[in-house]
Amino acid sequence: AEQAQAANTFWRQSVANHGKLERSLSLMSDLEDAMAAGHIEVFYQPKLSLSTNRVTSVEALVRWRDPERGFIGPDQFIPMAEQTGRIQALTLHILAIVLNDASHWRSLGYPMTAGINISATLLTSKAFNDEVEALLARSSVPAGDLIFEVTESAAMDDQEAAIVALRRYRDLGVAVSMDDYGTGQSTLSYIQLLPLSELKIDRSFVQFAHQNASDAILVQSTIDLAHRLGIKVVAEGIEDEACLEFLRANHCDLAQGYHISRPVPVADLLRFVGDVRGMAA
Ligand code: C2E
Ligand code: MG
Ligand code: MG
Ligand code: MG
């Protein structure tokens, strides 16, 4: 009976895995169609400056609007796009959309810095970085309107190659942000080798920093370290006023989170910035 049960479990798992695989494959073959059809959209989440109380930078976050399956978030297709080699085309597509939006913001007299997430697999890809350089050369948008967000763990994979890639971005004029800081294992000596403009403290440390002493120490010492290195600090995942106040009191530069704004479609961004923070768009 035990054997029969094991066989049964095995059978059910195989069917489940097969179903999953089939869904992934069909999702991935649809990705190219989705890009062509304009179903890959970029939402923007404001980064609020705590010194000026203004929003002049945002993070681009991809969303897939599928007519049949509905809304698909990045966690549901970015890892697959990475594994199936489609992340390069997808990221270049997103970059083109962001450059177009950035050019529009400039034409309105409201230039903004746009953060773009760069997967670990792309960071050290020469083919990808060549394409980025070509795209920037063709765009009227200054490279300085962009900041590439690279996760701490991506920068740790192959440190030599990561340093080379980050320096190339810097030489192009694109700023670099270290995303999800605190979740990787980078050392101070390594951090100071990287040409960083911004460091984003991971949500998991920020969220309870106003209540939890060890999280508070991590956040305070990161802000202090970054400032000594001339790097700006963004705290991500701000969900309430108490958290925002803690960050203000500790001289954090920028804050991002649902309490300030959820990621919004591009059409809502300037309206949001104008309405909520009392600025003309
Ligand atoms: P991330 O770069 O760390 O982005 C922050 C994520 O936290 C976003 O989720 C954002 O919506 C969410 N978030 C923002 N504020 C809050 C908050 O106050 N509370 C909570 N609980 N969450 C908050 P999203 O958009 O689902 O993206 C998830 C991850 O997917 C991103 O993490 C990033 O690693 C990846 N991703 C998103 N867009 C892209 C893209 O265009 N390319 C690549 N390669 N990865 C992307
Ligand atoms: Mg990010
Ligand atoms: Mg640019
Ligand atoms: Mg992050």
Tab-separated table of C-alpha atoms and ligand atoms in Angstrom:
chain	number	residue	atom	x	y	z
A	1	ALA	CA	0.000	0.000	0.000
A	2	GLU	CA	2.916	2.271	0.835
A	3	GLN	CA	4.443	1.619	-2.585
A	4	ALA	CA	1.171	2.313	-4.304
A	5	GLN	CA	0.887	5.567	-2.427
A	6	ALA	CA	4.427	6.574	-3.372
A	7	ALA	CA	3.707	5.782	-7.002
A	8	ASN	CA	0.520	7.776	-6.800
A	9	THR	CA	2.334	10.772	-5.280
A	10	PHE	CA	5.014	10.527	-7.949
A	11	TRP	CA	2.396	10.397	-10.673
A	12	ARG	CA	0.555	13.429	-9.311
A	13	GLN	CA	3.793	15.412	-9.023
A	14	SER	CA	4.788	14.547	-12.582
A	15	VAL	CA	1.437	15.707	-13.874
A	16	ALA	CA	1.695	18.908	-11.827
A	17	ASN	CA	5.243	19.587	-13.048
A	18	HIS	CA	4.285	18.872	-16.601
A	19	GLY	CA	1.355	21.284	-16.349
A	20	LYS	CA	3.644	23.916	-14.883
A	21	LEU	CA	6.213	23.417	-17.617
A	22	GLU	CA	3.564	23.640	-20.319
A	23	ARG	CA	2.210	26.845	-18.826
A	24	SER	CA	5.732	28.328	-18.675
A	25	LEU	CA	6.475	27.408	-22.254
A	26	SER	CA	3.244	28.870	-23.558
A	27	LEU	CA	3.769	31.994	-21.450
A	28	MET	CA	7.245	32.399	-22.925
A	29	SER	CA	6.183	31.927	-26.543
A	30	ASP	CA	3.529	34.557	-25.849
A	31	LEU	CA	6.097	36.993	-24.475
A	32	GLU	CA	7.304	37.995	-27.927
A	33	ASP	CA	3.731	38.499	-29.114
A	34	ALA	CA	2.986	40.476	-25.968
A	35	MET	CA	5.911	42.829	-26.614
A	36	ALA	CA	4.797	43.340	-30.222
A	37	ALA	CA	1.184	43.946	-29.146
A	38	GLY	CA	2.122	46.526	-26.508
A	39	HIS	CA	0.995	44.319	-23.626
A	40	ILE	CA	4.295	44.697	-21.817
A	41	GLU	CA	3.749	47.852	-19.814
A	42	VAL	CA	5.976	49.820	-17.530
A	43	PHE	CA	4.578	51.161	-14.275
A	44	TYR	CA	6.458	53.791	-12.299
A	45	GLN	CA	6.870	54.082	-8.557
A	46	PRO	CA	8.006	57.481	-7.208
A	47	LYS	CA	11.107	57.838	-5.055
A	48	LEU	CA	10.326	60.725	-2.716
A	49	SER	CA	13.208	63.042	-1.836
A	50	LEU	CA	13.137	63.499	1.936
A	51	SER	CA	15.201	66.685	1.739
A	52	THR	CA	13.000	68.510	-0.797
A	53	ASN	CA	9.726	66.566	-0.447
A	54	ARG	CA	9.692	66.338	-4.250
A	55	VAL	CA	9.622	63.462	-6.685
A	56	THR	CA	12.244	63.726	-9.404
A	57	SER	CA	13.063	60.058	-9.670
A	58	VAL	CA	11.055	56.906	-10.221
A	59	GLU	CA	11.562	53.165	-10.579
A	60	ALA	CA	10.319	51.385	-13.710
A	61	LEU	CA	8.534	48.126	-12.856
A	62	VAL	CA	7.352	45.863	-15.651
A	63	ARG	CA	3.803	44.483	-15.863
A	64	TRP	CA	2.319	42.112	-18.432
A	65	ARG	CA	-1.269	42.878	-19.293
A	66	ASP	CA	-2.681	39.741	-20.891
A	67	PRO	CA	-6.191	40.012	-22.373
A	68	GLU	CA	-7.081	36.446	-21.335
A	69	ARG	CA	-4.979	35.728	-18.256
A	70	GLY	CA	-5.258	39.196	-16.829
A	71	PHE	CA	-2.503	40.973	-15.002
A	72	ILE	CA	0.860	39.190	-14.633
A	73	GLY	CA	3.501	40.543	-12.220
A	74	PRO	CA	7.272	40.382	-12.821
A	75	ASP	CA	7.857	37.621	-10.280
A	76	GLN	CA	5.738	35.376	-12.517
A	77	PHE	CA	7.704	35.831	-15.720
A	78	ILE	CA	11.098	37.512	-15.122
A	79	PRO	CA	12.748	34.342	-13.681
A	80	MET	CA	11.436	32.345	-16.629
A	81	ALA	CA	12.574	34.967	-19.116
A	82	GLU	CA	16.015	34.742	-17.490
A	83	GLN	CA	16.103	30.953	-17.737
A	84	THR	CA	14.931	30.848	-21.355
A	85	GLY	CA	17.263	33.556	-22.668
A	86	ARG	CA	14.490	36.054	-23.343
A	87	ILE	CA	15.500	38.532	-20.680
A	88	GLN	CA	17.804	40.488	-23.003
A	89	ALA	CA	15.084	41.246	-25.562
A	90	LEU	CA	12.622	42.011	-22.766
A	91	THR	CA	14.965	44.380	-20.946
A	92	LEU	CA	15.879	46.236	-24.151
A	93	HIS	CA	12.151	46.549	-24.883
A	94	ILE	CA	11.573	48.002	-21.397
A	95	LEU	CA	14.560	50.324	-21.803
A	96	ALA	CA	13.119	51.640	-25.081
A	97	ILE	CA	9.739	52.316	-23.399
A	98	VAL	CA	11.440	54.104	-20.503
A	99	LEU	CA	13.582	56.239	-22.843
A	100	ASN	CA	10.425	57.242	-24.670
A	101	ASP	CA	8.680	58.200	-21.416
A	102	ALA	CA	11.782	60.027	-20.181
A	103	SER	CA	11.880	62.024	-23.399
A	104	HIS	CA	8.212	62.946	-22.859
A	105	TRP	CA	8.869	64.107	-19.275
A	106	ARG	CA	11.742	66.256	-20.563
A	107	SER	CA	9.518	67.800	-23.225
A	108	LEU	CA	7.058	68.763	-20.451
A	109	GLY	CA	9.886	70.507	-18.614
A	110	TYR	CA	9.818	67.873	-15.884
A	111	PRO	CA	12.883	65.669	-16.316
A	112	MET	CA	13.017	62.620	-14.065
A	113	THR	CA	15.596	59.977	-13.313
A	114	ALA	CA	14.257	56.517	-14.141
A	115	GLY	CA	15.531	53.386	-12.426
A	116	ILE	CA	15.631	50.217	-14.503
A	117	ASN	CA	16.172	46.752	-13.028
A	118	ILE	CA	19.005	44.810	-14.640
A	119	SER	CA	19.030	41.037	-14.077
A	120	ALA	CA	22.178	39.329	-12.848
A	121	THR	CA	22.353	37.329	-16.073
A	122	LEU	CA	22.528	40.541	-18.137
A	123	LEU	CA	24.863	42.592	-15.981
A	124	THR	CA	27.987	40.851	-17.234
A	125	SER	CA	26.741	40.113	-20.768
A	126	LYS	CA	28.821	41.972	-23.342
A	127	ALA	CA	26.133	41.468	-26.005
A	128	PHE	CA	23.528	43.090	-23.749
A	129	ASN	CA	25.747	45.974	-22.719
A	130	ASP	CA	26.679	46.644	-26.369
A	131	GLU	CA	22.955	46.861	-27.209
A	132	VAL	CA	22.378	49.237	-24.283
A	133	GLU	CA	25.162	51.472	-25.523
A	134	ALA	CA	23.722	51.492	-29.070
A	135	LEU	CA	20.204	52.269	-27.796
A	136	LEU	CA	21.494	55.159	-25.676
A	137	ALA	CA	23.488	56.514	-28.614
A	138	ARG	CA	20.320	56.619	-30.752
A	139	SER	CA	18.216	58.214	-28.004
A	140	SER	CA	17.938	61.958	-27.435
A	141	VAL	CA	17.573	61.275	-23.714
A	142	PRO	CA	20.785	61.904	-21.773
A	143	ALA	CA	22.201	58.757	-20.179
A	144	GLY	CA	22.131	60.680	-16.896
A	145	ASP	CA	18.330	60.329	-16.849
A	146	LEU	CA	18.833	56.629	-16.169
A	147	ILE	CA	19.904	54.679	-13.138
A	148	PHE	CA	20.458	50.930	-13.441
A	149	GLU	CA	19.326	48.974	-10.397
A	150	VAL	CA	21.520	45.941	-9.845
A	151	THR	CA	20.847	43.617	-6.915
A	152	GLU	CA	23.500	43.105	-4.302
A	153	SER	CA	23.511	39.358	-5.015
A	154	ALA	CA	24.000	39.978	-8.774
A	155	ALA	CA	27.032	42.124	-8.009
A	156	MET	CA	28.382	39.288	-5.851
A	157	ASP	CA	28.131	36.498	-8.481
A	158	ASP	CA	31.296	37.337	-10.386
A	159	GLN	CA	32.848	40.333	-8.679
A	160	GLU	CA	35.546	41.085	-11.268
A	161	ALA	CA	33.046	41.018	-14.140
A	162	ALA	CA	30.515	43.053	-12.139
A	163	ILE	CA	33.057	45.805	-11.496
A	164	VAL	CA	33.902	45.975	-15.210
A	165	ALA	CA	30.194	46.182	-16.165
A	166	LEU	CA	29.362	48.839	-13.566
A	167	ARG	CA	32.326	50.955	-14.668
A	168	ARG	CA	31.122	50.698	-18.248
A	169	TYR	CA	27.689	52.021	-17.199
A	170	ARG	CA	29.352	54.847	-15.335
A	171	ASP	CA	31.476	55.713	-18.370
A	172	LEU	CA	28.298	55.796	-20.481
A	173	GLY	CA	26.855	58.274	-17.993
A	174	VAL	CA	24.276	55.889	-16.512
A	175	ALA	CA	24.160	55.927	-12.720
A	176	VAL	CA	24.184	52.672	-10.772
A	177	SER	CA	22.057	51.699	-7.790
A	178	MET	CA	22.602	48.687	-5.558
A	179	ASP	CA	19.175	47.096	-5.037
A	180	ASP	CA	18.006	44.886	-2.157
A	181	TYR	CA	21.018	45.917	-0.093
A	182	GLY	CA	21.425	43.921	3.109
A	183	THR	CA	20.274	40.624	1.622
A	184	GLY	CA	23.601	39.735	-0.020
A	185	GLN	CA	27.034	39.160	1.464
A	186	SER	CA	29.008	42.098	0.164
A	187	THR	CA	31.860	43.433	2.243
A	188	LEU	CA	32.739	47.065	2.844
A	189	SER	CA	35.942	46.689	0.866
A	190	TYR	CA	33.979	45.417	-2.131
A	191	ILE	CA	31.251	48.089	-1.905
A	192	GLN	CA	33.815	50.852	-2.028
A	193	LEU	CA	35.239	49.455	-5.283
A	194	LEU	CA	31.885	49.822	-7.021
A	195	PRO	CA	30.976	53.072	-8.814
A	196	LEU	CA	27.626	53.431	-7.029
A	197	SER	CA	25.436	56.541	-6.942
A	198	GLU	CA	22.665	54.977	-4.892
A	199	LEU	CA	22.099	52.203	-2.432
A	200	LYS	CA	18.614	50.806	-1.813
A	201	ILE	CA	18.090	49.238	1.563
A	202	ASP	CA	15.944	46.142	1.279
A	203	ARG	CA	12.341	46.344	2.445
A	204	SER	CA	12.878	43.567	4.980
A	205	PHE	CA	15.208	45.806	7.035
A	206	VAL	CA	13.315	49.043	6.492
A	207	GLN	CA	9.836	47.892	7.424
A	208	PHE	CA	10.409	47.364	11.147
A	209	ALA	CA	13.413	49.647	11.670
A	210	HIS	CA	11.323	52.048	13.787
A	211	GLN	CA	10.354	49.182	16.114
A	212	ASN	CA	13.268	46.766	15.987
A	213	ALA	CA	16.686	47.767	17.376
A	214	SER	CA	18.828	45.502	15.189
A	215	ASP	CA	17.061	46.599	11.987
A	216	ALA	CA	17.447	50.211	13.112
A	217	ILE	CA	21.196	49.710	13.541
A	218	LEU	CA	21.510	48.180	10.088
A	219	VAL	CA	19.600	51.056	8.488
A	220	GLN	CA	21.446	53.786	10.420
A	221	SER	CA	24.891	52.343	9.798
A	222	THR	CA	24.129	51.798	6.097
A	223	ILE	CA	23.057	55.435	5.729
A	224	ASP	CA	26.214	56.559	7.524
A	225	LEU	CA	28.468	54.317	5.427
A	226	ALA	CA	26.837	55.349	2.137
A	227	HIS	CA	27.089	59.051	2.963
A	228	ARG	CA	30.773	58.703	3.826
A	229	LEU	CA	31.275	57.142	0.387
A	230	GLY	CA	29.230	59.883	-1.326
A	231	ILE	CA	26.345	57.520	-2.122
A	232	LYS	CA	22.636	58.390	-1.765
A	233	VAL	CA	20.344	56.066	0.151
A	234	VAL	CA	16.870	54.931	-0.843
A	235	ALA	CA	14.735	53.063	1.653
A	236	GLU	CA	12.246	50.747	-0.057
A	237	GLY	CA	8.972	49.318	1.218
A	238	ILE	CA	7.719	52.314	3.223
A	239	GLU	CA	4.215	51.308	4.261
A	240	ASP	CA	3.416	53.770	7.053
A	241	GLU	CA	4.117	57.226	8.404
A	242	ALA	CA	6.094	55.979	11.424
A	243	CYS	CA	8.560	54.288	9.110
A	244	LEU	CA	8.858	57.415	6.959
A	245	GLU	CA	9.480	59.555	10.054
A	246	PHE	CA	12.213	57.199	11.249
A	247	LEU	CA	13.967	57.559	7.888
A	248	ARG	CA	13.630	61.337	7.861
A	249	ALA	CA	15.078	61.503	11.363
A	250	ASN	CA	18.012	59.363	10.237
A	251	HIS	CA	18.838	61.461	7.154
A	252	CYS	CA	17.836	58.920	4.536
A	253	ASP	CA	17.828	60.643	1.113
A	254	LEU	CA	14.899	59.018	-0.663
A	255	ALA	CA	11.909	56.888	0.251
A	256	GLN	CA	9.864	54.509	-1.865
A	257	GLY	CA	6.830	52.460	-0.886
A	258	TYR	CA	3.081	52.008	-0.911
A	259	HIS	CA	2.686	54.733	1.742
A	260	ILE	CA	4.021	57.259	-0.781
A	261	SER	CA	2.610	55.640	-3.897
A	262	ARG	CA	2.056	52.240	-5.452
A	263	PRO	CA	3.656	51.754	-8.864
A	264	VAL	CA	1.322	53.573	-11.307
A	265	PRO	CA	0.774	53.619	-15.083
A	266	VAL	CA	2.734	56.327	-16.860
A	267	ALA	CA	-0.410	58.377	-17.507
A	268	ASP	CA	-1.035	58.651	-13.757
A	269	LEU	CA	2.518	59.514	-12.782
A	270	LEU	CA	2.681	63.240	-13.455
A	271	ARG	CA	-0.853	63.691	-12.151
A	272	PHE	CA	0.141	61.914	-8.957
A	273	VAL	CA	3.292	63.938	-8.585
A	274	GLY	CA	1.356	67.154	-9.151
A	275	ASP	CA	-1.653	66.331	-6.974
A	276	VAL	CA	-0.210	64.650	-3.973
A	277	ARG	CA	3.005	66.538	-3.517
A	278	GLY	CA	1.626	69.907	-4.570
A	279	MET	CA	3.795	70.440	-7.628
A	280	ALA	CA	3.003	71.550	-11.126
A	281	ALA	CA	3.608	68.742	-13.588
B	1	C2E	P1	12.587	45.433	-6.806
B	1	C2E	O1	13.431	45.986	-7.886
B	1	C2E	O2	13.206	45.347	-5.452
B	1	C2E	O3	11.266	46.310	-6.815
B	1	C2E	C1	10.518	46.611	-5.665
B	1	C2E	C2	9.284	45.735	-5.560
B	1	C2E	O4	8.649	46.025	-4.310
B	1	C2E	C3	8.232	46.017	-6.617
B	1	C2E	O5	7.511	44.804	-6.844
B	1	C2E	C4	7.312	47.001	-5.922
B	1	C2E	O6	6.006	47.048	-6.448
B	1	C2E	C5	7.326	46.438	-4.526
B	1	C2E	N1	6.999	47.456	-3.519
B	1	C2E	C6	7.176	48.790	-3.593
B	1	C2E	N2	6.790	49.402	-2.467
B	1	C2E	C7	6.342	48.428	-1.644
B	1	C2E	C8	5.805	48.435	-0.305
B	1	C2E	O7	5.641	49.468	0.334
B	1	C2E	N3	5.469	47.227	0.219
B	1	C2E	C9	5.621	46.065	-0.471
B	1	C2E	N4	5.240	44.929	0.129
B	1	C2E	N5	6.142	46.021	-1.725
B	1	C2E	C10	6.497	47.184	-2.303
B	1	C2E	P2	7.233	44.269	-8.312
B	1	C2E	O8	6.881	45.385	-9.231
B	1	C2E	O9	6.294	43.111	-8.205
B	1	C2E	O10	8.669	43.747	-8.751
B	1	C2E	C11	9.270	42.687	-8.083
B	1	C2E	C12	10.682	42.485	-8.550
B	1	C2E	O11	10.686	42.092	-9.920
B	1	C2E	C13	11.535	43.753	-8.496
B	1	C2E	O12	12.058	43.949	-7.202
B	1	C2E	C14	12.603	43.408	-9.507
B	1	C2E	O13	13.597	42.594	-8.925
B	1	C2E	C15	11.838	42.598	-10.515
B	1	C2E	N6	11.492	43.460	-11.663
B	1	C2E	C16	10.479	44.346	-11.800
B	1	C2E	N7	10.530	44.953	-13.002
B	1	C2E	C17	11.628	44.433	-13.633
B	1	C2E	C18	12.231	44.667	-14.925
B	1	C2E	O14	11.804	45.511	-15.729
B	1	C2E	N8	13.360	43.924	-15.213
B	1	C2E	C19	13.873	43.015	-14.324
B	1	C2E	N9	14.967	42.338	-14.690
B	1	C2E	N10	13.336	42.794	-13.137
B	1	C2E	C20	12.232	43.494	-12.778
B	2	MG	MG	14.605	47.660	-8.137
B	3	MG	MG	19.642	58.205	-20.751
B	4	MG	MG	14.517	46.078	-4.219
